[in-house]
Amino acid sequence: MKSVVTWFKQSCVASDELRKATTNQKKLIQDVSTRWNSTYYMIDRFLELRGPINEIVIRHKSAPPMLSGMEQSIMSAVLPELRSLEAATKEISSDKYTTSSKIIPIMHCITSKIKSLFIEEPIAKEVQNIILREWELLSLLHH
């Protein structure tokens, strides 16, 4: 996915075609290694625009290969987990100084939200398990 997004960012022709193909002229979002949530935004926008992206990629010999249906399915399955983490990140980042009285309820809420997700995709299920294990470790540190 990253190579496709990078290709669109580097190709004026492809970017123009994508803007024309979407009713709201949205662009793809490139992730930034220092900000995890940029990966979430990249996946979300990519999935939103995958139809026009696919049509454009097919027409250009210089384009990198498009994600397979399986890869897109995995991204779609992981997105709700990342969306929950993004909501928590925004909430925690909204205050200049976040107190532990806010962190603990947010962690509980996110844990409940992620546990309640029904996930069939094995890789997305593994991501869910990793997130829950990490949250558990964090909650042990706060007690």
PDB file of C-alpha atoms in Angstrom:
ATOM      1  CA  MET A   1       0.000   0.000   0.000  1.00  0.00           C
ATOM      2  CA  LYS A   2       2.779   2.401   0.895  1.00  0.00           C
ATOM      3  CA  SER A   3       4.405   1.975  -2.514  1.00  0.00           C
ATOM      4  CA  VAL A   4       1.098   2.745  -4.257  1.00  0.00           C
ATOM      5  CA  VAL A   5       0.563   5.850  -2.115  1.00  0.00           C
ATOM      6  CA  THR A   6       4.156   6.984  -2.735  1.00  0.00           C
ATOM      7  CA  TRP A   7       3.692   6.475  -6.488  1.00  0.00           C
ATOM      8  CA  PHE A   8       0.573   8.664  -6.458  1.00  0.00           C
ATOM      9  CA  LYS A   9       2.424  11.316  -4.452  1.00  0.00           C
ATOM     10  CA  GLN A  10       5.302  11.321  -6.960  1.00  0.00           C
ATOM     11  CA  SER A  11       3.191  11.191 -10.123  1.00  0.00           C
ATOM     12  CA  CYS A  12       1.402  14.427 -11.013  1.00  0.00           C
ATOM     13  CA  VAL A  13      -0.554  12.593 -13.725  1.00  0.00           C
ATOM     14  CA  ALA A  14      -1.798   9.889 -11.339  1.00  0.00           C
ATOM     15  CA  SER A  15      -2.628  12.447  -8.620  1.00  0.00           C
ATOM     16  CA  ASP A  16      -4.617  14.543 -11.085  1.00  0.00           C
ATOM     17  CA  GLU A  17      -6.475  11.474 -12.329  1.00  0.00           C
ATOM     18  CA  LEU A  18      -7.338  10.507  -8.746  1.00  0.00           C
ATOM     19  CA  ARG A  19      -8.615  13.999  -7.916  1.00  0.00           C
ATOM     20  CA  LYS A  20     -10.788  13.965 -11.038  1.00  0.00           C
ATOM     21  CA  ALA A  21     -12.076  10.450 -10.272  1.00  0.00           C
ATOM     22  CA  THR A  22     -13.300  11.368  -6.780  1.00  0.00           C
ATOM     23  CA  THR A  23     -16.276  13.630  -6.213  1.00  0.00           C
ATOM     24  CA  ASN A  24     -14.673  15.379  -3.238  1.00  0.00           C
ATOM     25  CA  GLN A  25     -11.165  15.568  -4.784  1.00  0.00           C
ATOM     26  CA  LYS A  26      -9.551  13.767  -1.858  1.00  0.00           C
ATOM     27  CA  LYS A  27      -5.873  12.918  -1.951  1.00  0.00           C
ATOM     28  CA  LEU A  28      -4.057   9.930  -0.565  1.00  0.00           C
ATOM     29  CA  ILE A  29      -2.306  10.379   2.759  1.00  0.00           C
ATOM     30  CA  GLN A  30       1.322   9.305   3.179  1.00  0.00           C
ATOM     31  CA  ASP A  31       2.277   7.828   6.520  1.00  0.00           C
ATOM     32  CA  VAL A  32       5.062   9.313   8.628  1.00  0.00           C
ATOM     33  CA  SER A  33       7.269   6.931  10.586  1.00  0.00           C
ATOM     34  CA  THR A  34       7.246   9.112  13.722  1.00  0.00           C
ATOM     35  CA  ARG A  35       3.432   9.244  13.946  1.00  0.00           C
ATOM     36  CA  TRP A  36       1.585   5.928  14.194  1.00  0.00           C
ATOM     37  CA  ASN A  37      -1.769   7.556  13.502  1.00  0.00           C
ATOM     38  CA  SER A  38      -0.596   8.654  10.053  1.00  0.00           C
ATOM     39  CA  THR A  39      -0.599   4.954   9.136  1.00  0.00           C
ATOM     40  CA  TYR A  40      -4.208   4.756  10.279  1.00  0.00           C
ATOM     41  CA  TYR A  41      -5.087   7.793   8.137  1.00  0.00           C
ATOM     42  CA  MET A  42      -3.241   6.309   5.153  1.00  0.00           C
ATOM     43  CA  ILE A  43      -5.104   2.988   5.414  1.00  0.00           C
ATOM     44  CA  ASP A  44      -8.463   4.688   5.944  1.00  0.00           C
ATOM     45  CA  ARG A  45      -8.095   6.994   2.932  1.00  0.00           C
ATOM     46  CA  PHE A  46      -6.637   4.227   0.748  1.00  0.00           C
ATOM     47  CA  LEU A  47      -9.610   1.968   1.450  1.00  0.00           C
ATOM     48  CA  GLU A  48     -12.019   4.845   0.860  1.00  0.00           C
ATOM     49  CA  LEU A  49     -10.487   5.517  -2.579  1.00  0.00           C
ATOM     50  CA  ARG A  50      -9.499   1.968  -3.555  1.00  0.00           C
ATOM     51  CA  GLY A  51     -11.905   1.782  -6.522  1.00  0.00           C
ATOM     52  CA  PRO A  52     -10.495   4.808  -8.366  1.00  0.00           C
ATOM     53  CA  ILE A  53      -6.962   3.897  -7.241  1.00  0.00           C
ATOM     54  CA  ASN A  54      -7.302   0.450  -8.795  1.00  0.00           C
ATOM     55  CA  GLU A  55      -8.594   1.857 -12.090  1.00  0.00           C
ATOM     56  CA  ILE A  56      -5.698   4.302 -12.301  1.00  0.00           C
ATOM     57  CA  VAL A  57      -3.015   1.788 -11.303  1.00  0.00           C
ATOM     58  CA  ILE A  58      -4.214  -0.652 -13.978  1.00  0.00           C
ATOM     59  CA  ARG A  59      -3.798   1.985 -16.715  1.00  0.00           C
ATOM     60  CA  HIS A  60      -0.187   2.911 -15.865  1.00  0.00           C
ATOM     61  CA  LYS A  61       2.755   0.637 -16.632  1.00  0.00           C
ATOM     62  CA  SER A  62       4.956   2.518 -14.172  1.00  0.00           C
ATOM     63  CA  ALA A  63       2.558   1.932 -11.257  1.00  0.00           C
ATOM     64  CA  PRO A  64       3.458  -0.482  -8.475  1.00  0.00           C
ATOM     65  CA  PRO A  65       1.225  -3.533  -8.034  1.00  0.00           C
ATOM     66  CA  MET A  66      -2.145  -2.892  -6.429  1.00  0.00           C
ATOM     67  CA  LEU A  67      -2.975  -4.616  -3.159  1.00  0.00           C
ATOM     68  CA  SER A  68      -4.625  -7.980  -3.570  1.00  0.00           C
ATOM     69  CA  GLY A  69      -8.159  -8.599  -2.404  1.00  0.00           C
ATOM     70  CA  MET A  70      -6.757 -10.478   0.609  1.00  0.00           C
ATOM     71  CA  GLU A  71      -4.485  -7.585   1.562  1.00  0.00           C
ATOM     72  CA  GLN A  72      -7.374  -5.142   1.295  1.00  0.00           C
ATOM     73  CA  SER A  73      -9.495  -7.453   3.423  1.00  0.00           C
ATOM     74  CA  ILE A  74      -6.814  -7.508   6.117  1.00  0.00           C
ATOM     75  CA  MET A  75      -6.554  -3.702   6.062  1.00  0.00           C
ATOM     76  CA  SER A  76     -10.339  -3.411   6.346  1.00  0.00           C
ATOM     77  CA  ALA A  77     -10.365  -5.811   9.296  1.00  0.00           C
ATOM     78  CA  VAL A  78      -7.579  -3.964  11.149  1.00  0.00           C
ATOM     79  CA  LEU A  79      -9.072  -0.514  10.602  1.00  0.00           C
ATOM     80  CA  PRO A  80     -11.671  -0.642  13.449  1.00  0.00           C
ATOM     81  CA  GLU A  81      -8.917  -1.538  15.928  1.00  0.00           C
ATOM     82  CA  LEU A  82      -6.791   1.357  14.753  1.00  0.00           C
ATOM     83  CA  ARG A  83      -9.827   3.661  14.795  1.00  0.00           C
ATOM     84  CA  SER A  84     -10.305   2.916  18.506  1.00  0.00           C
ATOM     85  CA  LEU A  85      -6.661   3.678  19.238  1.00  0.00           C
ATOM     86  CA  GLU A  86      -6.874   6.893  17.209  1.00  0.00           C
ATOM     87  CA  ALA A  87      -9.887   8.032  19.251  1.00  0.00           C
ATOM     88  CA  ALA A  88      -7.947   7.411  22.466  1.00  0.00           C
ATOM     89  CA  THR A  89      -4.895   9.216  21.098  1.00  0.00           C
ATOM     90  CA  LYS A  90      -6.988  12.254  20.172  1.00  0.00           C
ATOM     91  CA  GLU A  91      -8.653  12.311  23.584  1.00  0.00           C
ATOM     92  CA  ILE A  92      -5.362  12.059  25.463  1.00  0.00           C
ATOM     93  CA  SER A  93      -3.648  14.589  23.193  1.00  0.00           C
ATOM     94  CA  SER A  94      -6.443  17.145  23.469  1.00  0.00           C
ATOM     95  CA  ASP A  95      -5.325  18.243  26.922  1.00  0.00           C
ATOM     96  CA  LYS A  96      -2.113  20.094  27.622  1.00  0.00           C
ATOM     97  CA  TYR A  97      -1.550  17.899  30.687  1.00  0.00           C
ATOM     98  CA  THR A  98      -3.293  14.546  30.783  1.00  0.00           C
ATOM     99  CA  THR A  99      -3.819  13.137  34.252  1.00  0.00           C
ATOM    100  CA  SER A 100      -3.975   9.505  35.254  1.00  0.00           C
ATOM    101  CA  SER A 101      -7.597  10.052  36.260  1.00  0.00           C
ATOM    102  CA  LYS A 102      -8.300  10.395  32.548  1.00  0.00           C
ATOM    103  CA  ILE A 103      -5.916   7.677  31.314  1.00  0.00           C
ATOM    104  CA  ILE A 104      -7.382   4.812  33.324  1.00  0.00           C
ATOM    105  CA  PRO A 105     -10.991   5.265  32.099  1.00  0.00           C
ATOM    106  CA  ILE A 106      -9.776   5.709  28.523  1.00  0.00           C
ATOM    107  CA  MET A 107      -7.727   2.515  28.740  1.00  0.00           C
ATOM    108  CA  HIS A 108     -10.743   0.653  30.147  1.00  0.00           C
ATOM    109  CA  CYS A 109     -12.991   2.021  27.408  1.00  0.00           C
ATOM    110  CA  ILE A 110     -10.546   1.117  24.625  1.00  0.00           C
ATOM    111  CA  THR A 111     -10.010  -2.371  26.049  1.00  0.00           C
ATOM    112  CA  SER A 112     -13.763  -2.966  26.103  1.00  0.00           C
ATOM    113  CA  LYS A 113     -14.175  -1.572  22.600  1.00  0.00           C
ATOM    114  CA  ILE A 114     -11.374  -3.696  21.115  1.00  0.00           C
ATOM    115  CA  LYS A 115     -12.493  -6.846  22.977  1.00  0.00           C
ATOM    116  CA  SER A 116     -16.016  -6.396  21.611  1.00  0.00           C
ATOM    117  CA  LEU A 117     -14.891  -6.286  17.971  1.00  0.00           C
ATOM    118  CA  PHE A 118     -15.887  -9.418  16.073  1.00  0.00           C
ATOM    119  CA  ILE A 119     -12.866 -10.272  13.950  1.00  0.00           C
ATOM    120  CA  GLU A 120     -12.596 -13.285  11.680  1.00  0.00           C
ATOM    121  CA  GLU A 121      -9.485 -12.306   9.712  1.00  0.00           C
ATOM    122  CA  PRO A 122      -6.534 -14.164  11.366  1.00  0.00           C
ATOM    123  CA  ILE A 123      -3.989 -11.363  10.991  1.00  0.00           C
ATOM    124  CA  ALA A 124      -6.438  -8.768  12.312  1.00  0.00           C
ATOM    125  CA  LYS A 125      -7.242 -11.136  15.199  1.00  0.00           C
ATOM    126  CA  GLU A 126      -3.520 -11.299  16.011  1.00  0.00           C
ATOM    127  CA  VAL A 127      -3.354  -7.476  15.960  1.00  0.00           C
ATOM    128  CA  GLN A 128      -6.309  -7.441  18.356  1.00  0.00           C
ATOM    129  CA  ASN A 129      -4.518  -9.856  20.696  1.00  0.00           C
ATOM    130  CA  ILE A 130      -1.303  -7.816  20.592  1.00  0.00           C
ATOM    131  CA  ILE A 131      -3.164  -4.596  21.382  1.00  0.00           C
ATOM    132  CA  LEU A 132      -4.970  -6.227  24.300  1.00  0.00           C
ATOM    133  CA  ARG A 133      -1.703  -7.678  25.674  1.00  0.00           C
ATOM    134  CA  GLU A 134      -0.009  -4.272  25.435  1.00  0.00           C
ATOM    135  CA  TRP A 135      -2.977  -2.559  27.124  1.00  0.00           C
ATOM    136  CA  GLU A 136      -2.807  -5.162  29.892  1.00  0.00           C
ATOM    137  CA  LEU A 137       0.882  -4.404  30.431  1.00  0.00           C
ATOM    138  CA  LEU A 138       0.156  -0.686  30.503  1.00  0.00           C
ATOM    139  CA  SER A 139      -2.657  -1.122  32.995  1.00  0.00           C
ATOM    140  CA  LEU A 140      -0.346  -3.130  35.273  1.00  0.00           C
ATOM    141  CA  LEU A 141       2.133  -0.254  35.203  1.00  0.00           C
ATOM    142  CA  HIS A 142      -0.574   2.211  36.241  1.00  0.00           C
ATOM    143  CA  HIS A 143      -1.687   0.163  39.260  1.00  0.00           C
TER     144      HIS A 143
END
